[in-house]
Coordinates of C-alpha atoms and ligand atoms in Angstrom, one line a residue:
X1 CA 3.5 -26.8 -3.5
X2 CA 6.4 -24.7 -4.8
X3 CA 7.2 -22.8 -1.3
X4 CA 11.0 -23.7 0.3
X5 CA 11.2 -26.0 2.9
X6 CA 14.1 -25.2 5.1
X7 CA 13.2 -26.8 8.7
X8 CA 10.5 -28.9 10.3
X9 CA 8.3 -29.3 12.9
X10 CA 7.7 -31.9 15.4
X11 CA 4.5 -32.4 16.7
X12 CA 4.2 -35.5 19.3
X13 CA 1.1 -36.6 20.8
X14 CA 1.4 -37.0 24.2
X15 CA -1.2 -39.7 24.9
X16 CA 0.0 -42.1 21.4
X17 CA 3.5 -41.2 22.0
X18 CA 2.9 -41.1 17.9
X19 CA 4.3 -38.2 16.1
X20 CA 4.6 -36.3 13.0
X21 CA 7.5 -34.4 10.9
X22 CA 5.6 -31.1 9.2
X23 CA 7.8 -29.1 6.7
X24 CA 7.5 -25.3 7.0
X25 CA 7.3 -24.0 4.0
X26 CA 9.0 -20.5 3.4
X27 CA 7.6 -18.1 0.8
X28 CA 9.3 -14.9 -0.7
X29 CA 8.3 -12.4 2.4
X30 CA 5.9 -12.7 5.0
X31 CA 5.5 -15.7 7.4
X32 CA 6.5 -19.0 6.9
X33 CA 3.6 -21.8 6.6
X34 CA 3.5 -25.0 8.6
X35 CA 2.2 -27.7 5.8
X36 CA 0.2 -29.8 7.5
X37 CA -0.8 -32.3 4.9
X38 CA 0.7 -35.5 6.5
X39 CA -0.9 -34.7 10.1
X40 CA -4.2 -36.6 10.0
X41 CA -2.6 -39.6 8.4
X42 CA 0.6 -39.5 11.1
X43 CA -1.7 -38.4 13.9
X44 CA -5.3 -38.8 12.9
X45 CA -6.5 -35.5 14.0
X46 CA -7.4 -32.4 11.9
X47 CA -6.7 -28.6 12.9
X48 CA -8.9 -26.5 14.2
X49 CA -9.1 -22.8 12.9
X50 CA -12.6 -21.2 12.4
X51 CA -12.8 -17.8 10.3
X52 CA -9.1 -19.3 8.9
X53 CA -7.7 -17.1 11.7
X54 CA -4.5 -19.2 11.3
X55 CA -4.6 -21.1 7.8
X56 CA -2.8 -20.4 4.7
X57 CA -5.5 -22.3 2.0
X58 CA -3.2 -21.6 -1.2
X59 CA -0.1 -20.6 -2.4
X60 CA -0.2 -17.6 -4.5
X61 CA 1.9 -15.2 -6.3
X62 CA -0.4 -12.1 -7.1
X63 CA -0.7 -9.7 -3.8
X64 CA 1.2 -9.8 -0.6
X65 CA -0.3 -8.2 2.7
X66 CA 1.9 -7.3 6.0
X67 CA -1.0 -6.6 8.3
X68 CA 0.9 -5.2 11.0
X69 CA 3.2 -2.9 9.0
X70 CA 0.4 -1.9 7.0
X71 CA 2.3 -3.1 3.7
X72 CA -0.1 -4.3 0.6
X73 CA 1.9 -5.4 -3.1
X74 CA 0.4 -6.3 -6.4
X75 CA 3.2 -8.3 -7.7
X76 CA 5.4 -6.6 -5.9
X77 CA 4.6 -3.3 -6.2
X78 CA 3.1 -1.3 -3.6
X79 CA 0.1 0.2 -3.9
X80 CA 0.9 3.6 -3.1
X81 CA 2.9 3.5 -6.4
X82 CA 0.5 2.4 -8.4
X83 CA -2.3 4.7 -6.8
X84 CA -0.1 7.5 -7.9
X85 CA 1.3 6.7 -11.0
X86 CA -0.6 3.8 -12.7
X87 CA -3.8 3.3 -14.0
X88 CA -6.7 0.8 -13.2
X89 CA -5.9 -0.8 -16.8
X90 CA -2.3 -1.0 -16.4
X91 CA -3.1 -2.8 -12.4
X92 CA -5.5 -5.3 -14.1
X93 CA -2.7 -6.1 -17.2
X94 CA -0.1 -6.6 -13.6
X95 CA -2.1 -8.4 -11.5
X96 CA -3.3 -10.8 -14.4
X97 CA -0.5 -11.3 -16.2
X98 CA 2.6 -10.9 -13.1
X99 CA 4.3 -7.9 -15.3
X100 CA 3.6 -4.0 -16.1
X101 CA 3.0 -4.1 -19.6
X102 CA 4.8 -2.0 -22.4
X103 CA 3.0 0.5 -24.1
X104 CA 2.0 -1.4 -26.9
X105 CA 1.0 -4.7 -24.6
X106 CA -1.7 -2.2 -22.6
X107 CA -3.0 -0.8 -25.7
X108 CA -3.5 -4.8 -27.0
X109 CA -4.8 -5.4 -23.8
X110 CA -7.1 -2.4 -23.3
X111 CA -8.3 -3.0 -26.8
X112 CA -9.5 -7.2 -25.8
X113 CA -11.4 -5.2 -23.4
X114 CA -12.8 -2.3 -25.4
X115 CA -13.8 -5.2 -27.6
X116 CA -16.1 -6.9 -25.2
X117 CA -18.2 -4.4 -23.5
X118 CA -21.5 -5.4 -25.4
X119 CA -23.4 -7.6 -23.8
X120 CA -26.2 -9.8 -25.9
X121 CA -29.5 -8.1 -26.0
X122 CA -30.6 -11.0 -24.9
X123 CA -29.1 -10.9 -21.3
X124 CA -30.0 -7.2 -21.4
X125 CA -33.9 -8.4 -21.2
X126 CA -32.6 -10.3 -18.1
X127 CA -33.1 -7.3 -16.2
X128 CA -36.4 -6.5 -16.6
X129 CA -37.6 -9.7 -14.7
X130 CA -36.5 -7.9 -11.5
X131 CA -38.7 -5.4 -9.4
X132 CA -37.5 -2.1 -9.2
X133 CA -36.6 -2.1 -6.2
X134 CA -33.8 -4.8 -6.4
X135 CA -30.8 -4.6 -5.1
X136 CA -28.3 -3.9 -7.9
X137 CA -26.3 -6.4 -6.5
X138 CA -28.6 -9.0 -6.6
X139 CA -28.9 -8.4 -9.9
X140 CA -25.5 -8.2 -11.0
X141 CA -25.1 -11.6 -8.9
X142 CA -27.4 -13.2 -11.2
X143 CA -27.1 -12.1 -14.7
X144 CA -23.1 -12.6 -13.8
X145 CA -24.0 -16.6 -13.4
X146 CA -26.4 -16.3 -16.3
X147 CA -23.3 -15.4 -18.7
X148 CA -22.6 -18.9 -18.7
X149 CA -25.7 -19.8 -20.5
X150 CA -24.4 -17.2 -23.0
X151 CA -20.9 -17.4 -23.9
X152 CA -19.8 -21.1 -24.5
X153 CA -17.1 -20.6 -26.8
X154 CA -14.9 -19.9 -23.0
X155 CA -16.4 -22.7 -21.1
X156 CA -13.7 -25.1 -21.1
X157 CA -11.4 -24.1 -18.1
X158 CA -8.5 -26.5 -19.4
X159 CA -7.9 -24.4 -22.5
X160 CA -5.9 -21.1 -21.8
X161 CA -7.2 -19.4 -24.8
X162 CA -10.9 -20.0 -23.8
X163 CA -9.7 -18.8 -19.9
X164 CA -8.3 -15.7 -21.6
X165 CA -11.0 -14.8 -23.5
X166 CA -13.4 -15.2 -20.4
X167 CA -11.2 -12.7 -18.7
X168 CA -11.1 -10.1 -21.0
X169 CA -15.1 -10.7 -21.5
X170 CA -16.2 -10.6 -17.7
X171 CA -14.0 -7.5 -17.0
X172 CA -15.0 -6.0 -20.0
X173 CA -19.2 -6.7 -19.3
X174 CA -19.0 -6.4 -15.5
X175 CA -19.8 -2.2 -15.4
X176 CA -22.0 -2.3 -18.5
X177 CA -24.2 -5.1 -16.5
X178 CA -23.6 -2.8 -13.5
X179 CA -24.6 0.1 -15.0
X180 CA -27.6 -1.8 -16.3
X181 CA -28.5 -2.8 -13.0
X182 CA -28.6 1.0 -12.0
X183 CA -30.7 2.0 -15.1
X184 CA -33.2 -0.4 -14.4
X185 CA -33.6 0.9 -10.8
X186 CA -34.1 4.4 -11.5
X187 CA -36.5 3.3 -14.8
X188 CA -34.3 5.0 -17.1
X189 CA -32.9 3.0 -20.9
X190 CA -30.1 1.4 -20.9
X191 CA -26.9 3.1 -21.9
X192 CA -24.6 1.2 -24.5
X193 CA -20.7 1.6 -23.8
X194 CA -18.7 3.7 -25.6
X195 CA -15.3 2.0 -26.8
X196 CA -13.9 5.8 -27.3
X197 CA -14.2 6.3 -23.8
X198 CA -11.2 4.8 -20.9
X199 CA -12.6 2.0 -18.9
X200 CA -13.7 4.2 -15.4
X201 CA -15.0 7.1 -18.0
X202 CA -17.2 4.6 -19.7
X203 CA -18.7 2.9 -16.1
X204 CA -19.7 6.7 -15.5
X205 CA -21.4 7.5 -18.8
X206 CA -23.4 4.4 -18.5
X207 CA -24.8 5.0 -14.9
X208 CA -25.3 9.2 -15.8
X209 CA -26.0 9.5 -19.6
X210 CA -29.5 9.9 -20.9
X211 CA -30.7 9.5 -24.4
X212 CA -32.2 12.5 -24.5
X213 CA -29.1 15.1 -23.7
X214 CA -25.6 14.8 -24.4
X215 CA -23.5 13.5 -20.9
X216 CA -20.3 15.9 -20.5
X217 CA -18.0 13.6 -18.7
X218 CA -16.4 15.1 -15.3
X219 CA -12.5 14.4 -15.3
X220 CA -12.4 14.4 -11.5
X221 CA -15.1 12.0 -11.3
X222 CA -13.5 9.7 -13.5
X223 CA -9.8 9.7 -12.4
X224 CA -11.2 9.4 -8.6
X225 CA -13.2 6.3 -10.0
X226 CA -10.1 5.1 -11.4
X227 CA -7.9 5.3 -8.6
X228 CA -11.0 3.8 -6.1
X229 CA -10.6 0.6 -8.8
X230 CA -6.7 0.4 -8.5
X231 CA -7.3 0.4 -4.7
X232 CA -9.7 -2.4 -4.4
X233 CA -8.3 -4.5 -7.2
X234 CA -7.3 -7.8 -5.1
X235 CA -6.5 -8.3 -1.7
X236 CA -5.0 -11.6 -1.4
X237 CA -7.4 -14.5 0.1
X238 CA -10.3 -12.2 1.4
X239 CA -13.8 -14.4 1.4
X240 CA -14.7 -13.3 -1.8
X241 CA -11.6 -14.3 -3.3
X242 CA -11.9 -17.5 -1.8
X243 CA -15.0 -18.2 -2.7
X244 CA -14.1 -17.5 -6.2
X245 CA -11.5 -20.2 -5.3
X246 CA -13.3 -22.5 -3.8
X247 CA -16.6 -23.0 -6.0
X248 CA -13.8 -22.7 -9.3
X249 CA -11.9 -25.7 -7.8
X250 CA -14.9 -27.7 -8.0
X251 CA -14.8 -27.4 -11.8
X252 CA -17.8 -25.0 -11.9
X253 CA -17.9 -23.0 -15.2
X254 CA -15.4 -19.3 -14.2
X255 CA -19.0 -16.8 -14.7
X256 CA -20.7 -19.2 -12.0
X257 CA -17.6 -18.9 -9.8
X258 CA -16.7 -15.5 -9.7
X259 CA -20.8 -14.7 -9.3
X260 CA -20.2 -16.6 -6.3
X261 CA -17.7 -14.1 -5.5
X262 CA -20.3 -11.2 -5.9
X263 CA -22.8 -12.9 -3.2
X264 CA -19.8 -12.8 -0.6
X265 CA -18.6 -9.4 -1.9
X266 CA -22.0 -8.1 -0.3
X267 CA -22.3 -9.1 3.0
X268 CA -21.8 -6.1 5.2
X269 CA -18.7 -7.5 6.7
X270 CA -16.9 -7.3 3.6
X271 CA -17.8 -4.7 0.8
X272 CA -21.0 -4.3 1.4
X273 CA -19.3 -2.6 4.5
X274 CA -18.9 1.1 1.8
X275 CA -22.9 1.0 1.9
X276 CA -23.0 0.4 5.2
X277 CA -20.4 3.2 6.7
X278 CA -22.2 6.2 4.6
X279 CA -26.0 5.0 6.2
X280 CA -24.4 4.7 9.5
X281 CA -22.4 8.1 9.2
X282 CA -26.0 9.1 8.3
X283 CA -27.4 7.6 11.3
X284 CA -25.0 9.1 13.7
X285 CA -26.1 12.7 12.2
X286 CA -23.6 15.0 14.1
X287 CA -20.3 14.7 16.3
X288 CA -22.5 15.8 19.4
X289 CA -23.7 11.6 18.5
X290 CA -20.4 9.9 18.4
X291 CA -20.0 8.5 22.1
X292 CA -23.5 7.4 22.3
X293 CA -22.6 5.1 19.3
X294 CA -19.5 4.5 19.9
X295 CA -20.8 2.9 23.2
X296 CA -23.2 1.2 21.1
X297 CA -20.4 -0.5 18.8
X298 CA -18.6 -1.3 22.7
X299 CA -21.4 -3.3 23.8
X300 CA -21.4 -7.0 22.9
X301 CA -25.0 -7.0 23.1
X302 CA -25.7 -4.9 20.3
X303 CA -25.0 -6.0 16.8
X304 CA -24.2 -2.5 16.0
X305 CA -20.5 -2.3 15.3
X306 CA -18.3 0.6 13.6
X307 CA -18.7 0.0 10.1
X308 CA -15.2 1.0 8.0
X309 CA -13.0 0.0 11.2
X310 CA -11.2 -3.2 11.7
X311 CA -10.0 -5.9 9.4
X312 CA -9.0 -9.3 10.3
X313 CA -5.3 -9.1 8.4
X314 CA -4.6 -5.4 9.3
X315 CA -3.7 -4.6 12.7
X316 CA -2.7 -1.1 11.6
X317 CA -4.2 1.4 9.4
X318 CA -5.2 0.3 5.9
X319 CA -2.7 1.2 3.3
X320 CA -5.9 1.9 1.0
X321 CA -7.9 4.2 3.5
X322 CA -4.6 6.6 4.1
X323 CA -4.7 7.0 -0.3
X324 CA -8.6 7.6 0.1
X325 CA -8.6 10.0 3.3
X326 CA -6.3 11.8 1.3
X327 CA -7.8 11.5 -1.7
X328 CA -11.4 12.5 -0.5
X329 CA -9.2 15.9 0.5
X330 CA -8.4 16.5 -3.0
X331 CA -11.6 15.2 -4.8
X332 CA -13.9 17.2 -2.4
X333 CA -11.4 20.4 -2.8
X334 CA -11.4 19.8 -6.8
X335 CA -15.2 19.6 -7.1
X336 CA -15.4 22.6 -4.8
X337 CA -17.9 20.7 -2.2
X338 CA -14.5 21.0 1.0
X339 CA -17.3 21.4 3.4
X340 CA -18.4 18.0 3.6
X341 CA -20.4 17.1 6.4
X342 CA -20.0 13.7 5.9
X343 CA -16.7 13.8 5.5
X344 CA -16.1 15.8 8.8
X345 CA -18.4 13.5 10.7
X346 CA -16.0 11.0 9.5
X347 CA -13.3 12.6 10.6
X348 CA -14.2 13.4 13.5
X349 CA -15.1 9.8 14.3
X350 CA -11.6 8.7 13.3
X351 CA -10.2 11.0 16.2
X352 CA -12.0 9.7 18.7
X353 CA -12.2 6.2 17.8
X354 CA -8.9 6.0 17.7
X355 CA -8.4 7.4 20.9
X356 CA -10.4 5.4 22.8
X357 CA -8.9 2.2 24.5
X358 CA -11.6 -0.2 22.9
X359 CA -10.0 0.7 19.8
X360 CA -6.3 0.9 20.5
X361 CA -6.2 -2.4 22.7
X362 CA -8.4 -4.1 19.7
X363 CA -5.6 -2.7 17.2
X364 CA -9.2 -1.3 15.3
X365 CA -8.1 0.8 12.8
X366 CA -9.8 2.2 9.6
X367 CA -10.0 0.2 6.3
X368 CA -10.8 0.8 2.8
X369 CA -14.8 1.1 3.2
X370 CA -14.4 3.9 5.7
X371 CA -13.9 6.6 3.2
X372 CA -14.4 5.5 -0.2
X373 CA -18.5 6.1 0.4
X374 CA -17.3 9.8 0.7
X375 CA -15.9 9.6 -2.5
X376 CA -18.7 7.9 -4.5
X377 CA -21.3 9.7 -3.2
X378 CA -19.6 13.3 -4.1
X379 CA -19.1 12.2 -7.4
X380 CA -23.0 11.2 -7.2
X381 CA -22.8 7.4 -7.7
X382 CA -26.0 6.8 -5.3
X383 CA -25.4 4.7 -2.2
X384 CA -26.8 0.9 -3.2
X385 CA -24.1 1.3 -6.3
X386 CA -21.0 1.6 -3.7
X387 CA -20.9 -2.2 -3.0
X388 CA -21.1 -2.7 -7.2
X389 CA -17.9 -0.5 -7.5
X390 CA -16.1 -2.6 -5.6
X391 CA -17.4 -6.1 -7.6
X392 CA -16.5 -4.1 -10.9
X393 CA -12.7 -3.4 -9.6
X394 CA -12.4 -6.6 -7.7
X395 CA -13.5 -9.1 -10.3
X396 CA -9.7 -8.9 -11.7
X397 CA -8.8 -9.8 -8.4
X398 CA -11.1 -12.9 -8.9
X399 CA -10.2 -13.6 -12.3
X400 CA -6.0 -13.3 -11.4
X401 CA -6.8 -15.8 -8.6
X402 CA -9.0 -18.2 -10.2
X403 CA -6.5 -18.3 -13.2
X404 CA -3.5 -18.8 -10.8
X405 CA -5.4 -21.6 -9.6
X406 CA -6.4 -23.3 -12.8
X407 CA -3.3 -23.4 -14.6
X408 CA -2.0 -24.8 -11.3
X409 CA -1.0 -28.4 -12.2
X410 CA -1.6 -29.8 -9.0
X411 CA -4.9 -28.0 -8.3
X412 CA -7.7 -30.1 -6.0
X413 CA -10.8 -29.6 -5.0
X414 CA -11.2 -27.4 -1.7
X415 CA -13.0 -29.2 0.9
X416 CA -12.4 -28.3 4.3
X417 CA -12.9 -30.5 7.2
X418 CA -14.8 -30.0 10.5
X419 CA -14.9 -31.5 14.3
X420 CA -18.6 -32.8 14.6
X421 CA -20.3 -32.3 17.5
X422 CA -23.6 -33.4 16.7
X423 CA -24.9 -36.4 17.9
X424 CA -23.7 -39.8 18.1
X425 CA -25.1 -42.5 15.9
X426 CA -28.9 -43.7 17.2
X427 CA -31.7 -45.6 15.3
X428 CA -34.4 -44.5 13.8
X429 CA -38.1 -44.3 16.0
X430 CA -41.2 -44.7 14.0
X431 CA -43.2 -41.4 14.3
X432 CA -46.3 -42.6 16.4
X433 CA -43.4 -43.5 19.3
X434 CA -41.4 -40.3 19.5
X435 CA -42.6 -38.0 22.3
Ligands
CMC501 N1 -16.7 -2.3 15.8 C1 -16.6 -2.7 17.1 N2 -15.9 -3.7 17.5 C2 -15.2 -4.4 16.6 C3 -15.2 -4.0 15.2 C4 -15.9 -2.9 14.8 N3 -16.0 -2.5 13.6 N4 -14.4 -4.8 14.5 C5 -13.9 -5.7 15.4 N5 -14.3 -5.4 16.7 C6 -14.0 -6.1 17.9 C7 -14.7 -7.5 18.0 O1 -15.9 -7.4 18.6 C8 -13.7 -8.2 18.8 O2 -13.8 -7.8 20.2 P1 -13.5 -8.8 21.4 O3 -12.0 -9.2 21.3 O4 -13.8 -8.1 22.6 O5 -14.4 -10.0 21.2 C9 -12.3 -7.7 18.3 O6 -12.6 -6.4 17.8 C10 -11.8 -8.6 17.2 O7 -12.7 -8.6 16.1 P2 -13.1 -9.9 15.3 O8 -14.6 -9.8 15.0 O9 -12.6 -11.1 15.9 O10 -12.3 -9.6 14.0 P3 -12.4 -10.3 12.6 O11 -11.1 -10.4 12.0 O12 -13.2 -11.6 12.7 O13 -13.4 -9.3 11.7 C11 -14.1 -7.5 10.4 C12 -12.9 -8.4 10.9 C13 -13.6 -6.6 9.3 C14 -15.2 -8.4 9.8 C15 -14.6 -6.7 11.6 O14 -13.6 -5.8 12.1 C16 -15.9 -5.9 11.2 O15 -17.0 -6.4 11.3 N6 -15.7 -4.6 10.8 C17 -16.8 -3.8 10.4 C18 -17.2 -4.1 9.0 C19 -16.2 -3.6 8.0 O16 -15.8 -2.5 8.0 N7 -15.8 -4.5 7.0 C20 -14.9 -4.1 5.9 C21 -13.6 -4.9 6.0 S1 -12.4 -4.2 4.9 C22 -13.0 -4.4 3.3 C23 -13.4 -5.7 2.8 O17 -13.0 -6.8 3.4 O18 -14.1 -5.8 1.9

C-alpha cells in the first residue's frame, strides 16, 4: 500500500482490555482509509460491512468519485471536460495509460485497435448455438470467456506485452461480438467492421448495415454513442469492476475475468438498470400514472423500485445523468423527434420524484441509467442492446482496473471474510434415525 499514513487509530476492546494501533491511510482527495490489516491478529475479530457500505477493497489511481458533491475524475479530469471536448478513444488511451495522449500516441493507439476488430470465424459460429431469443448479453457473456480458448499468444498475465495486446484485442472485438449478438437475434448476417470507420461509427454500422443496401451512417447517432461511451467508461469500484478484480486476482485468464464482469454488469441493479428504466417508463404509460407508481416504489412490500434513481456512492445528482438530460435535449432536437413522450414522461417523473420526501430524505437522485435509454432508443439501438452499450464502454474500465491490479507488485488474492451463523459443530445421524 502506497497511501500516506499520517495518524492512527486506537481501537481497545473493552472486555480483553487488548488493543490495536490501525494507520489511516490518506490518499490524494477524498476520505482517508482506516487499514485494518493488523486487527484480527491484535484483536481477533473481523469487520463487518455487508454491500462494502464502508470498505475501501483497493487502492487505485484511475477514477475518483465525491458522492455528495456530485464530482467524478478519470485521472483527474472531470468528466464534464471530457464529455465536451474528448473523444471515447482519447478517454480509453487516459484511463489506460494515466495520460492524454499526443496526437500521434492516439493515432498508434486507435490503430492497435482498428487492428483487432476481426474476430476468428471460428468464434463467429459460436453464436449460432444460441436460440434466437437469447439475451444478447448472455451471449456476449459467453463468447467473451470463450476468447480464451482462442487467443493464447495474451494468456500469460505476468508479461506486460501479452496484457497489452489483450487490451487492445478485447476493446477492439467487444462491439463486433456485440453487434454479432444483435444480428443473430434479429436473423440477419453478420456485419464485418470496417477499419475506415471511428470506433462508435463502426459499433453502429455493425448493428444497422445489411448486405444487401449500402448503410449511410447518421453523425448524430454516432457522436451521441460516443459521448454515452465516454460517460460510462469506469466508475471506480462498482460490482462489475470488482468482480473483474476479484475473479483476475485469483489468476484467472483476463477474457474469463472481465466476462465475469459482463454477468454483474446485467443485473438490474447495475446496468441492466438502462433496460430496465425505458420498460418501466413504458409501464407507467402517462404522467396521469406517476403517484400510483411512485407509491408502488414507496412500499417496502413491493419489489418495484424507481429504476434510474439512487446510487449507493452518489447522494446527489449523477454528474453523468445532468451531461445526458442535456444531451437527450440536443440529440432529440438534432434528429427532429423534441416531442418525445418518453422523454417527457421522464421528465416529468424527475419533478415529482424529486419533490417528494421519500426521495429527498433518501438523498434519491437520478443516475446515469435514467436517461441514457432515451438516447439509444432514438438513435434506434432496440432496448435488450442498452445493457451491451454499457459492457462495450465499460470494458476499458475493466481492463484499466484489472491492469492496475496486475502490475501491482504486491497484488493477493481477494477473499473476503464472513461472521458464520450457521450451526455449531454436531455429528453426523445415519439416515434411517433422522426424523
Ligand atoms: N426506488 C425506491 N427506493 C429506493 C431506490 C429506488 N430506486 N433506491 C434506493 N431506495 C431506498 C431503499 O429502499 C432504502 O430505503 P430505506 O432506507 O427505507 O430502507 C434507501 O433508499 C437506501 O437504499 P439502498 O438500497 O440501501 O441503497 P444501495 O446503495 O444499497 O442501492 C441502488 C443503490 C443503485 C442499487 C438502488 O438505489 C437501486 O436499486 N436503484 C434502482 C436501480 C438503478 O437505477 N441502478 C443503476 C445504478 S447507477 C448505474 C450502475 O451502477 O450501473
Amino acid at each position: 500500500m502506497t497511501g500516506k499514513t499520517e495518524t492512527t487509530f486506537e481501537l481497545t476492546d473493552s472486555a480483553s482490555g487488548r488493543s490495536s494501533q490501525l494507520p489511516v491511510r490518506t490518499g490524494t482527495i477524498g476520505p482517508a482509509a482506516l487499514d485494518i490489516a493488523a486487527l484480527h491478529k491484535d484483536l481477533g475479530v473481523f469487520t463487518y460491512d455487508p454491500g462494502f457500505g464502508a470498505t475501501a477493497a483497493t487502492e487505485s489511481r484511475i477514477t475518483y468519485i465525491d458522492g455528495d458533491a456530485g464530482v467524478l475524475l478519470y485521472r483527474g479530469y472531470p468528466i464534464e471536460q471530457l464529455a465536451e471536448r474528448s473523444s471515447f478513444m482519447e478517454v480509453a488511451y487516459l484511463l489506460l495509460l494515466g495520460e492524454l495522449p499526443t496526437s500521434r500516441q492516439l493515432e498508434e493507439f486507435t490503430g492497435n485497435i482498428r487492428y483487432h476488430t476481426m474476430l476468428n470465424e471460428t468464434l463467429l459460429r459460436f453464436f449460432n448455438g444460441f436460440h434466437h431469443n437469447a439475451h444478447p448479453m448472455a451471449m456476449v457473456s459467453a463468447v467473451v470467456a470463450s476468447m480464451s480458448a482462442f487467443y493464447h499468444d495474451t494468456m500469460d498475465i505476468h508479461n506486460p506485452r501479452h496484457r497489452e495486446i489483450f487490451s487492445h484485442r478485447i476493446i477492439a472485438k467487444l462491439p463486433t461480438i456485440a453487434a454479432a449478438a444483435h444480428k443473430h437475434s434479429v436473423g440477419q448476417p453478420f456485419i464485418y467492421p470496417r477499419n475506415d470507420l471511428d470506433y462508435a461509427a463502426n459499433v453502429l454500422h455493425m448493428v444497422f448495415a445489411v448486405p444487401c443496401e449500402p448503410y449511410k451512417l447518421d453523425p448524430i447517432a454516432s457522436e451521441a454513442l460516443d459521448l454515452l461511451f465516454i460517460l460510462h467508461a469506469d466508475h471506480e469500484q462498482n460490482a462489475s469492476t470488482s468482480t473483474v478484480r476479484l475473479a483476475g486476482s485469483t489468476g484467472a485468464n483476463p477474457y474469463a475475468a472481465i466476462s465475469a464482469g459482463v454477468s454483474a454488469l446485467w443485473g438490474p441493479a447495475h446496468g441492466g438498470a438502462n433496460e430496465a428504466v425505458l420498460a418501466m417508463l413504458e409501464q407507467i404509460g402517462s404522467a396521469d400514472n406517476i403517484p400510483k407508481y411512485l407509491a408502488m416504489a414507496k412500499d417496502k412490500s413491493s419489489h418495484f423500485r424507481l429504476m434510474g434513481f439512487g446510487h449507493r456512492v452518489y447522494k446527489n445528482f449523477d454528474p453523468r445523468a445532468k451531461i445526458i438530460r442535456a444531451m437527450c435535449h440536443k440529440v432529440l432536437a438534432r434528429l427532429g423527434r423534441s416531442d418525445n413522450p418518453l422523454f417527457e414522461l421522464a421528465l416529468r417523473l424527475e419533478e415529482i420524484a424529486l419533490k417528494d420526501e421519500y426521495f429527498v430524505s433518501r438523498k434519491l437522485y437520478p443516475n446515469v441509467d435514467f436517461y441514457s435509454g432515451v438516447i439509444y432508443s432514438a438513435i434506434g439501438i432496440p432496448r435488450s442492446m442498452f445493457t451491451v452499450m454499457f459492457a462495450i464502454a465499460r470494458t476499458v474500465g475493466w481492463v484499466a482496473h484489472w491492469q492496475e491490479m496486475i502490475s501491482d507488485p504486491l497484488m493477493r488474492i481477494g477473499r473476503p471474510r464472513q461472521l458464520y451463523t450457521g450451526p455449531t459443530r454436531r455429528d453426523y445421524l445415519e439416515i434411517a434415525k433422522r426424523a
